[in-house]
CSV table of C-alpha atoms in Angstrom, one decimal:
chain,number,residue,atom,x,y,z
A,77,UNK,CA,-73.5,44.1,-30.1
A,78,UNK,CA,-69.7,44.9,-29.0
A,79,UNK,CA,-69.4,47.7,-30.1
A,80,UNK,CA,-65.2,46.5,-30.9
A,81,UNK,CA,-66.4,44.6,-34.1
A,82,UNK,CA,-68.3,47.5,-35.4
A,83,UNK,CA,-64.5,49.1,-34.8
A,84,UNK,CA,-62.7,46.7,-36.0
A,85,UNK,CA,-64.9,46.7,-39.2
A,86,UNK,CA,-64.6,50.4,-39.8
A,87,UNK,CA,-60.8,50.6,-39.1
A,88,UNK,CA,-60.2,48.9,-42.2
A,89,UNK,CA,-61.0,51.4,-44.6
A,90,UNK,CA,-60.0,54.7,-42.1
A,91,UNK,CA,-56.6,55.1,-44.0
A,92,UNK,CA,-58.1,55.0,-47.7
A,93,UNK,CA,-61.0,57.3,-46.9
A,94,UNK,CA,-58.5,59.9,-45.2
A,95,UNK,CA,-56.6,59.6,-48.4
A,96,UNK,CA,-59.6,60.4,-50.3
A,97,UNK,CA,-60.5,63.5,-48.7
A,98,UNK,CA,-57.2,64.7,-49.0
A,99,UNK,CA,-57.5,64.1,-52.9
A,100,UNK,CA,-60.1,66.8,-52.7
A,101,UNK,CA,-57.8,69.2,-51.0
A,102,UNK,CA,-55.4,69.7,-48.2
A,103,UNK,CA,-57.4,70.0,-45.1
A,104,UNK,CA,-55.7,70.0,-41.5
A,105,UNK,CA,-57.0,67.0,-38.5
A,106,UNK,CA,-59.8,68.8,-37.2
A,107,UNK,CA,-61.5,69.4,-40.7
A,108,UNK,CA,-60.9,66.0,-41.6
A,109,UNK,CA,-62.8,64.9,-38.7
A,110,UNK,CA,-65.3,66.7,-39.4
A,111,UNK,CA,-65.9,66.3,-42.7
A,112,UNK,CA,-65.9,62.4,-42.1
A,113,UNK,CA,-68.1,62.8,-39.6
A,114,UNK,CA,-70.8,65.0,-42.1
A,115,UNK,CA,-69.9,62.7,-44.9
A,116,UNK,CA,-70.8,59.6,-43.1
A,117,UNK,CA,-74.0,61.2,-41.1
A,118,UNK,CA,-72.1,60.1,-38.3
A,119,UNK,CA,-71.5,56.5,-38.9
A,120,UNK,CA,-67.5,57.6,-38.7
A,121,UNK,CA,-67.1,59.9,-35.9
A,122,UNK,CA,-63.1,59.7,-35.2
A,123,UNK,CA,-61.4,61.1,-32.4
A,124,UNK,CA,-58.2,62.4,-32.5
A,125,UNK,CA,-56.1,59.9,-31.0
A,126,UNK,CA,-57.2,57.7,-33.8
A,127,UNK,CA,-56.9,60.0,-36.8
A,128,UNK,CA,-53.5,61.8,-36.0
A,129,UNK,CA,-51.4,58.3,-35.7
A,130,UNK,CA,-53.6,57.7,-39.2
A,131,UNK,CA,-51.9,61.0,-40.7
A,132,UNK,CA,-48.4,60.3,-39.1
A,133,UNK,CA,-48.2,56.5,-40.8
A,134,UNK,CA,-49.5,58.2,-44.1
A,135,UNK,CA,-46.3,60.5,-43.9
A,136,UNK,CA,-44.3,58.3,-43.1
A,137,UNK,CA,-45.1,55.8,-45.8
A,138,UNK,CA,-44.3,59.3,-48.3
A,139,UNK,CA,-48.4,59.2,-49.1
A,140,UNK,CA,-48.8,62.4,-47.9
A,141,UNK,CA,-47.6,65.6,-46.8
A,142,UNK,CA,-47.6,68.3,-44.0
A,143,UNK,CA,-47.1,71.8,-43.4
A,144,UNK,CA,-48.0,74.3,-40.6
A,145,UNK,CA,-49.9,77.5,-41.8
A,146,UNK,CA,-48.4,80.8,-41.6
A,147,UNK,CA,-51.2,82.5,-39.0
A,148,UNK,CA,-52.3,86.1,-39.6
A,149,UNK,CA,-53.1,87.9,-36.9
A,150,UNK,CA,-55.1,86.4,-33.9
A,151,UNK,CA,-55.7,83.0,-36.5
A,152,UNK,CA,-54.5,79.9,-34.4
A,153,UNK,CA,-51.6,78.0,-37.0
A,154,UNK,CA,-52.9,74.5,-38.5
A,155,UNK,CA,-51.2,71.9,-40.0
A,156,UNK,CA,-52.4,71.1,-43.3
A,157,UNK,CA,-52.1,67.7,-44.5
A,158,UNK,CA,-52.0,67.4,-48.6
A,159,UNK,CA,-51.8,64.1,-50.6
A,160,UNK,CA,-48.7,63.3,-52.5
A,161,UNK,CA,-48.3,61.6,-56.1
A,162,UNK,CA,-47.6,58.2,-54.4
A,163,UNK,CA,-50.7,58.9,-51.9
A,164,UNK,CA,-52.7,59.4,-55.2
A,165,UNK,CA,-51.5,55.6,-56.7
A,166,UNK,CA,-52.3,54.3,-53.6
A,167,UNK,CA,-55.7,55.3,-53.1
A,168,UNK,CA,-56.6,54.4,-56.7
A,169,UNK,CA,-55.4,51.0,-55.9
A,170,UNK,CA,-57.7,50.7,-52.6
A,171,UNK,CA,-60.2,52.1,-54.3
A,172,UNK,CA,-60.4,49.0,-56.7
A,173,UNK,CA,-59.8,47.0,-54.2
A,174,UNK,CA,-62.2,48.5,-51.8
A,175,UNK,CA,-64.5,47.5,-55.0
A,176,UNK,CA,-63.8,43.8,-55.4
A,177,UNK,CA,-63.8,43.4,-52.0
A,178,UNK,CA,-67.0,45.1,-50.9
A,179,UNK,CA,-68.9,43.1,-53.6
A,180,UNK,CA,-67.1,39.5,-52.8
A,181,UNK,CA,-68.5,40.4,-49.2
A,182,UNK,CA,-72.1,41.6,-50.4
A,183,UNK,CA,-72.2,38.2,-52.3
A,184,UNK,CA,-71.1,35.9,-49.4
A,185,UNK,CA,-73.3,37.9,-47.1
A,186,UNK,CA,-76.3,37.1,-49.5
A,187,UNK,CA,-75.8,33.5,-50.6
A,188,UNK,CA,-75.2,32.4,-46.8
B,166,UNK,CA,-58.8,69.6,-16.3
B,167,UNK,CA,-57.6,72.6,-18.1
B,168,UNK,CA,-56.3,72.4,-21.8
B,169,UNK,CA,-52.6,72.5,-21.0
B,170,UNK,CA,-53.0,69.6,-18.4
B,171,UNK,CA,-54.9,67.5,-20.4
B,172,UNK,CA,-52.1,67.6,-23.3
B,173,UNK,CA,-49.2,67.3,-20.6
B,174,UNK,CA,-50.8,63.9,-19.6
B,175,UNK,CA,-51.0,62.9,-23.2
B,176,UNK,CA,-47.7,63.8,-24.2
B,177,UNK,CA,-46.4,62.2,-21.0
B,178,UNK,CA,-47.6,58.8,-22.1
B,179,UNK,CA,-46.2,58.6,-25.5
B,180,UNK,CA,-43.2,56.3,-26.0
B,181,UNK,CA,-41.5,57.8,-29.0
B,182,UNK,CA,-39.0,60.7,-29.9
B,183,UNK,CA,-39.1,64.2,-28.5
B,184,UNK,CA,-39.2,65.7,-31.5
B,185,UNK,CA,-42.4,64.3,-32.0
B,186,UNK,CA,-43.7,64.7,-28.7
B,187,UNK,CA,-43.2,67.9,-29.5
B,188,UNK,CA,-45.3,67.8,-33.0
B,189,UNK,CA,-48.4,66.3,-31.2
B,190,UNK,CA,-48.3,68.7,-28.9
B,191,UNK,CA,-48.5,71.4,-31.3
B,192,UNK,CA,-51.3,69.7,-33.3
B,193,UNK,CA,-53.3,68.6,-30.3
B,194,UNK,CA,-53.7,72.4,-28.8
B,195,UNK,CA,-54.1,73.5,-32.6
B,196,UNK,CA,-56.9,71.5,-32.7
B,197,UNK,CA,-58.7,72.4,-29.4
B,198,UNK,CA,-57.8,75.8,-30.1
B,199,UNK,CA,-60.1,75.5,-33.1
B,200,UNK,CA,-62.4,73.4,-31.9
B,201,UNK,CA,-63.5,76.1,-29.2
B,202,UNK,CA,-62.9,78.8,-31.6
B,203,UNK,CA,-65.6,77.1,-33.7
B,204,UNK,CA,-67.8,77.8,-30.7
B,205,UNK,CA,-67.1,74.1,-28.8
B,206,UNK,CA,-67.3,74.1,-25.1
B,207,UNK,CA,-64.1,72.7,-23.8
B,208,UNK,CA,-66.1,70.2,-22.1
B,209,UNK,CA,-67.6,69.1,-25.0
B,210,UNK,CA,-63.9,68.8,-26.7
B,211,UNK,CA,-62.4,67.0,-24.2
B,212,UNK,CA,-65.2,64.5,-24.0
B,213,UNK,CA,-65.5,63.8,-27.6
B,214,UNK,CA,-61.2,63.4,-27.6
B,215,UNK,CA,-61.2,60.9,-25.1
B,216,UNK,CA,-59.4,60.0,-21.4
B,217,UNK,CA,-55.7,61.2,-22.1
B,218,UNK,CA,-54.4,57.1,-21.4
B,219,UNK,CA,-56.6,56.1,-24.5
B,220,UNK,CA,-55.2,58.4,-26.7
B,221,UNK,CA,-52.1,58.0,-25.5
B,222,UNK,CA,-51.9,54.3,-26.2
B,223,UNK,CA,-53.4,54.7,-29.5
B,224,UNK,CA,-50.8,56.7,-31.1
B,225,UNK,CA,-48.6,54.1,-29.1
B,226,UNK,CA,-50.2,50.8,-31.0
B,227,UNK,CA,-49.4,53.2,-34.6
B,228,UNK,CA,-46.0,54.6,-33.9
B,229,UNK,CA,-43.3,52.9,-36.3
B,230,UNK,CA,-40.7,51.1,-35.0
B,231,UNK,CA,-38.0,53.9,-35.4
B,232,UNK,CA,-40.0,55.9,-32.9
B,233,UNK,CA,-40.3,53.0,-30.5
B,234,UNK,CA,-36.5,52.9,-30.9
B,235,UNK,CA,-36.1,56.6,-30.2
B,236,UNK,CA,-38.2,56.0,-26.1
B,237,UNK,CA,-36.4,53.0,-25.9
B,238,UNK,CA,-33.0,54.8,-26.6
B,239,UNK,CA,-34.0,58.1,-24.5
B,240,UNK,CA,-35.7,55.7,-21.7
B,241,UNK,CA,-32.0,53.5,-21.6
B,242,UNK,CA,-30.0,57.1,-21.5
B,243,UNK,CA,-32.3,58.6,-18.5
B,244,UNK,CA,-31.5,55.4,-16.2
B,245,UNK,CA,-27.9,55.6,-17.5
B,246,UNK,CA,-28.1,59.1,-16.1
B,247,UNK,CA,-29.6,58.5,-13.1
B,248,UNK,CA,-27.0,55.6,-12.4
B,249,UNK,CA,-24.1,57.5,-13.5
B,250,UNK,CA,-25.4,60.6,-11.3
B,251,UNK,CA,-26.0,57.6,-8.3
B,252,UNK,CA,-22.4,56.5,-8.6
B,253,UNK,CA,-20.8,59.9,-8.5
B,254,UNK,CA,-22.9,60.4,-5.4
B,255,UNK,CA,-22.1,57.0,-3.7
B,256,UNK,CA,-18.1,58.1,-4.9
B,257,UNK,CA,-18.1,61.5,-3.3
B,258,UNK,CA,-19.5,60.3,-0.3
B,259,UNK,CA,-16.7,57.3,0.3
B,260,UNK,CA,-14.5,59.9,-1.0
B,261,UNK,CA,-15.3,61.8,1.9
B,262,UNK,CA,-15.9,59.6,4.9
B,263,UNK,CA,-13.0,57.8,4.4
B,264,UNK,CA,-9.3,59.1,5.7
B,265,UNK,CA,-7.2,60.5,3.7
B,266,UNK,CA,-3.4,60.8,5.0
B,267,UNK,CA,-0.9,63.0,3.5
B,268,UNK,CA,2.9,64.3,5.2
B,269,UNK,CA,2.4,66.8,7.6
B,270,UNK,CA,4.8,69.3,6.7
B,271,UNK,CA,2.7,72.2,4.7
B,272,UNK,CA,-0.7,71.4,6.7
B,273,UNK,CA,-2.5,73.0,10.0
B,274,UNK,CA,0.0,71.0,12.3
B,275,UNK,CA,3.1,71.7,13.2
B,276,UNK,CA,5.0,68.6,13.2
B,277,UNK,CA,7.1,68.8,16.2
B,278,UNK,CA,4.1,70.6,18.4
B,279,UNK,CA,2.6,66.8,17.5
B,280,UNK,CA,5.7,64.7,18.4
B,281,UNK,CA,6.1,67.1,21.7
B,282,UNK,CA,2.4,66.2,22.2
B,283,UNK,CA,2.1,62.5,21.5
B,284,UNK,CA,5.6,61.7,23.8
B,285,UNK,CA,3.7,64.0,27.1
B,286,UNK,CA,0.9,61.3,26.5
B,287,UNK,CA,3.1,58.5,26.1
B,288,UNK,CA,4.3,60.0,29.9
B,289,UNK,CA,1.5,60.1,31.2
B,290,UNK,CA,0.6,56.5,30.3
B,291,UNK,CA,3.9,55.4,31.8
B,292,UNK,CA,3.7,57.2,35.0
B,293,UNK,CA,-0.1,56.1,35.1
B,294,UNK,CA,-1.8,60.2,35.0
B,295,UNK,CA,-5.0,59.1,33.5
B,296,UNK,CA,-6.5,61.7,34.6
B,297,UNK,CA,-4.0,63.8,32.5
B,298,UNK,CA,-5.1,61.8,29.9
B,299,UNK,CA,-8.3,62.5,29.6
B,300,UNK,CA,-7.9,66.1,30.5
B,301,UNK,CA,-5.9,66.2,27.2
B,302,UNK,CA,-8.6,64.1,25.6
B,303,UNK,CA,-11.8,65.8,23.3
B,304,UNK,CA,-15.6,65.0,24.4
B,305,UNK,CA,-15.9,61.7,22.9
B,306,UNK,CA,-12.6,60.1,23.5
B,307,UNK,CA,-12.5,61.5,27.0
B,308,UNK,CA,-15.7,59.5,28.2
B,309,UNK,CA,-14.2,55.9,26.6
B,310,UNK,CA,-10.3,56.6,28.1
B,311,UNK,CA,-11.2,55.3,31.9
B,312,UNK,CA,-8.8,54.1,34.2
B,313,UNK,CA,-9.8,51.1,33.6
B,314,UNK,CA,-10.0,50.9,30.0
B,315,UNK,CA,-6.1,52.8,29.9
B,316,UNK,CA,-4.8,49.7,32.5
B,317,UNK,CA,-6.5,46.9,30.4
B,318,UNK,CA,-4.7,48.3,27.3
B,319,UNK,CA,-1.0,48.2,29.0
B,320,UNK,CA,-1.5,44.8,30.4
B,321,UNK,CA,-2.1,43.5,26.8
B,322,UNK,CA,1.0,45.0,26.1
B,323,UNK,CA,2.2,42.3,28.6
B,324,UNK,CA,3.2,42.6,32.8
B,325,UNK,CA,6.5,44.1,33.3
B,326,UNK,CA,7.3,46.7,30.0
B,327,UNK,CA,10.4,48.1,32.9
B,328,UNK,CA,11.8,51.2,33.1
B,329,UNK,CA,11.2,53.5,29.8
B,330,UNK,CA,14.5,54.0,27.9
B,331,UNK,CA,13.9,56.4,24.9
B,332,UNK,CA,12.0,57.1,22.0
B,333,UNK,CA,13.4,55.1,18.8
B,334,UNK,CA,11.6,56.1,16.1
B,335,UNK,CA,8.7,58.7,15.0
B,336,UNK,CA,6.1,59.6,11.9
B,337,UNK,CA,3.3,62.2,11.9
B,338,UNK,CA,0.7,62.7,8.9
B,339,UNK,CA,-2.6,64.5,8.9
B,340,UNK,CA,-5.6,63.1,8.0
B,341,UNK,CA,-8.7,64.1,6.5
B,342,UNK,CA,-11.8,62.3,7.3
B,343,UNK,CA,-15.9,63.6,6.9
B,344,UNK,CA,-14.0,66.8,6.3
B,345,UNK,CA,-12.3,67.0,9.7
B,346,UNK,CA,-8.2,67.7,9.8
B,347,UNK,CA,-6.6,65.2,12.1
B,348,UNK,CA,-2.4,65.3,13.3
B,349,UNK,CA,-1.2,61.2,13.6
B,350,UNK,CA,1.4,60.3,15.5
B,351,UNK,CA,3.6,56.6,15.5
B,352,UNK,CA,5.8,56.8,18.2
B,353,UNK,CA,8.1,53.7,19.2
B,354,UNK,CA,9.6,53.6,22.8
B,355,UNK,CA,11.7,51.8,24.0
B,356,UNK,CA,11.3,50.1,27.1
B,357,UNK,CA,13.8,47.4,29.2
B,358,UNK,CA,11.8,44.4,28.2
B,359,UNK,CA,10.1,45.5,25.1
B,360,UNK,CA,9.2,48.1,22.8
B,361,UNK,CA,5.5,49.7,22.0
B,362,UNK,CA,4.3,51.7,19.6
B,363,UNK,CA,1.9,54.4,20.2
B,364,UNK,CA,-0.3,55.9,17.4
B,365,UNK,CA,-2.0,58.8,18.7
B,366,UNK,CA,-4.5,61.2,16.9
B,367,UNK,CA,-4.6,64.9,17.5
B,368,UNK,CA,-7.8,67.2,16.7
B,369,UNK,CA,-7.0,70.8,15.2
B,370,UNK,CA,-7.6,71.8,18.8
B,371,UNK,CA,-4.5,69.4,19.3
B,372,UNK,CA,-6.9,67.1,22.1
B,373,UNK,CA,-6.5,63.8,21.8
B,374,UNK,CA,-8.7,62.3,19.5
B,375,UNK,CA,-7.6,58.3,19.6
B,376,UNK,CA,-4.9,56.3,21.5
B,377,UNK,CA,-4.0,53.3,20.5
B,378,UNK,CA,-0.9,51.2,22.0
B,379,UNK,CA,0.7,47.7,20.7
């Protein structure tokens, strides 16, 4: 199969399931890749040209936050993303919809 | 590929504002940083990034439209610049190339060491010393002012000037052309039949530089 549809499927939800790792806790890019990636056993392995423009539209649309890390000694500075009260609305509302729609889906894709 | 290349030709390809060139930049080594501190060959890392156009255009596709705005604005001001910068160039060098006249008085020539000059020419065309003429004359003007070319000249002027009568009127200036200093002279004589005016060009050497005769 084209491997762009199995894309095109999975870019849908990228942007709710960042959110919801950030719900967790703040985490900087290259923890949230790999989380997703452990998380997901692999089914969403994101590269970094895909997650950071991800992380800059969620700041920009105020649904979360960023800060660099003050590094002690010879630790290499990160930038910590956290969610932000909006982020938190927001991701409640995909959630539910991730709900209806995932089950409208299931029940075309076993009627048909 | 080292790290810091491979993040130059990423940056390089983004179309948005400095500032945020500048944040990627930071994040992307951050994350490299700890992706080989976490025991990653950079190999490894660069592979599972991706070619540096493919990133590149897929922070492109996500930037917002104020970012788009900000390259587009810093893209218009660089060609601005390079124009502006063009013109002042092309300026300069018409600036230069072409003469530039101002009075004499208070320059490298003497104004009457000129006159004196451009009237022993104007006797030496009369009574024919071409060969003066040229021995007064610098390199280049020297090989054009032949006999021949000197005689052609004064029969344009017409057949029978007669006898030379006085001079009736004078003006000097220097010039200034591709940095070179030049003395002009405009000397009217009078002649039985006619007048003609001579405009003769002196180099700092005070050689004749140009004749011209009408």
């Amino acid at each position: 199969m084209n491997p762009k549809y199995e894309q095109q499927m999975k870019k849908g939800v990228l942007e709710m399931l960042v959110l919801k790792l950030l719900s967790q806790d703040e985490k900087y890019g290259y923890q949230i890749i790999g989380e997703l990636k452990n998380c997901s056993d692999g089914l969403f392995s994101m590269k970094e040209g895909t997650l950071y423009p991800i992380l800059y539209r969620l700041e920009d649309d105020e649904l979360v936050s960023s800060k660099w890390s003050e590094p002690k000694g010879k630790e290499i500075s990160r930038k910590y993303y956290a969610i932000t009260e909006k982020g938190n609305q927001v991701l409640s509302a995909l959630n539910q919809l991730w709900f209806d729609f995932s089950n409208k889906v299931s029940s075309i894709m076993e009627e048909m | 590929m080292d790290q810091v290349t491979y993040i130059n030709a990423i940056v390089k390809r983004l179309h948005c504002s400095n500032r945020k060139k500048a944040d990627i930049r930071k994040e992307l080594r951050s994350n490299i940083e700890l992706a080989l501190d976490n025991g990653e060959s950079w190999e490894k890392v660069r592979k599972d990034m991706g070619a540096p156009a493919d990133i590149a255009a897929e922070f492109n596709e996500n930037f917002p439209q104020s970012e788009r705005n900000a390259a587009k604005r810093r893209k218009r001001m660089q060609v601005a610049g390079v124009i502006v910068l063009a013109l002042v160039v092309i300026v300069i060098a018409v600036y230069w190339m072409l003469p530039r006249s101002s009075v004499i008085h208070g320059t490298t020539f003497d104004e009457k060491t000129v006159i004196r000059q451009a009237e022993q020419i104007i006797e030496m065309i009369n009574s024919n010393d071409y060969e003066g003429i040229r021995n007064q004359s610098n390199g280049s003007v020297k090989t054009v002012l032949t006999d021949q070319t000197i005689s052609v000249a004064k029969e344009k002027l017409g057949s029978n000037l007669g006898n030379f009568k006085s001079y009736s009127s004078s003006y000097t200036c220097q010039i200034v052309q591709k940095g070179k200093k030049y003395a002009v002279a405009e000397i009217t004589a009078l002649y039985e039949n006619r007048s003609v005016t001579y405009t003769i060009t002196f180099d700092q050497g005070m050689m004749v530089a140009g004749l011209y005769m009408k």
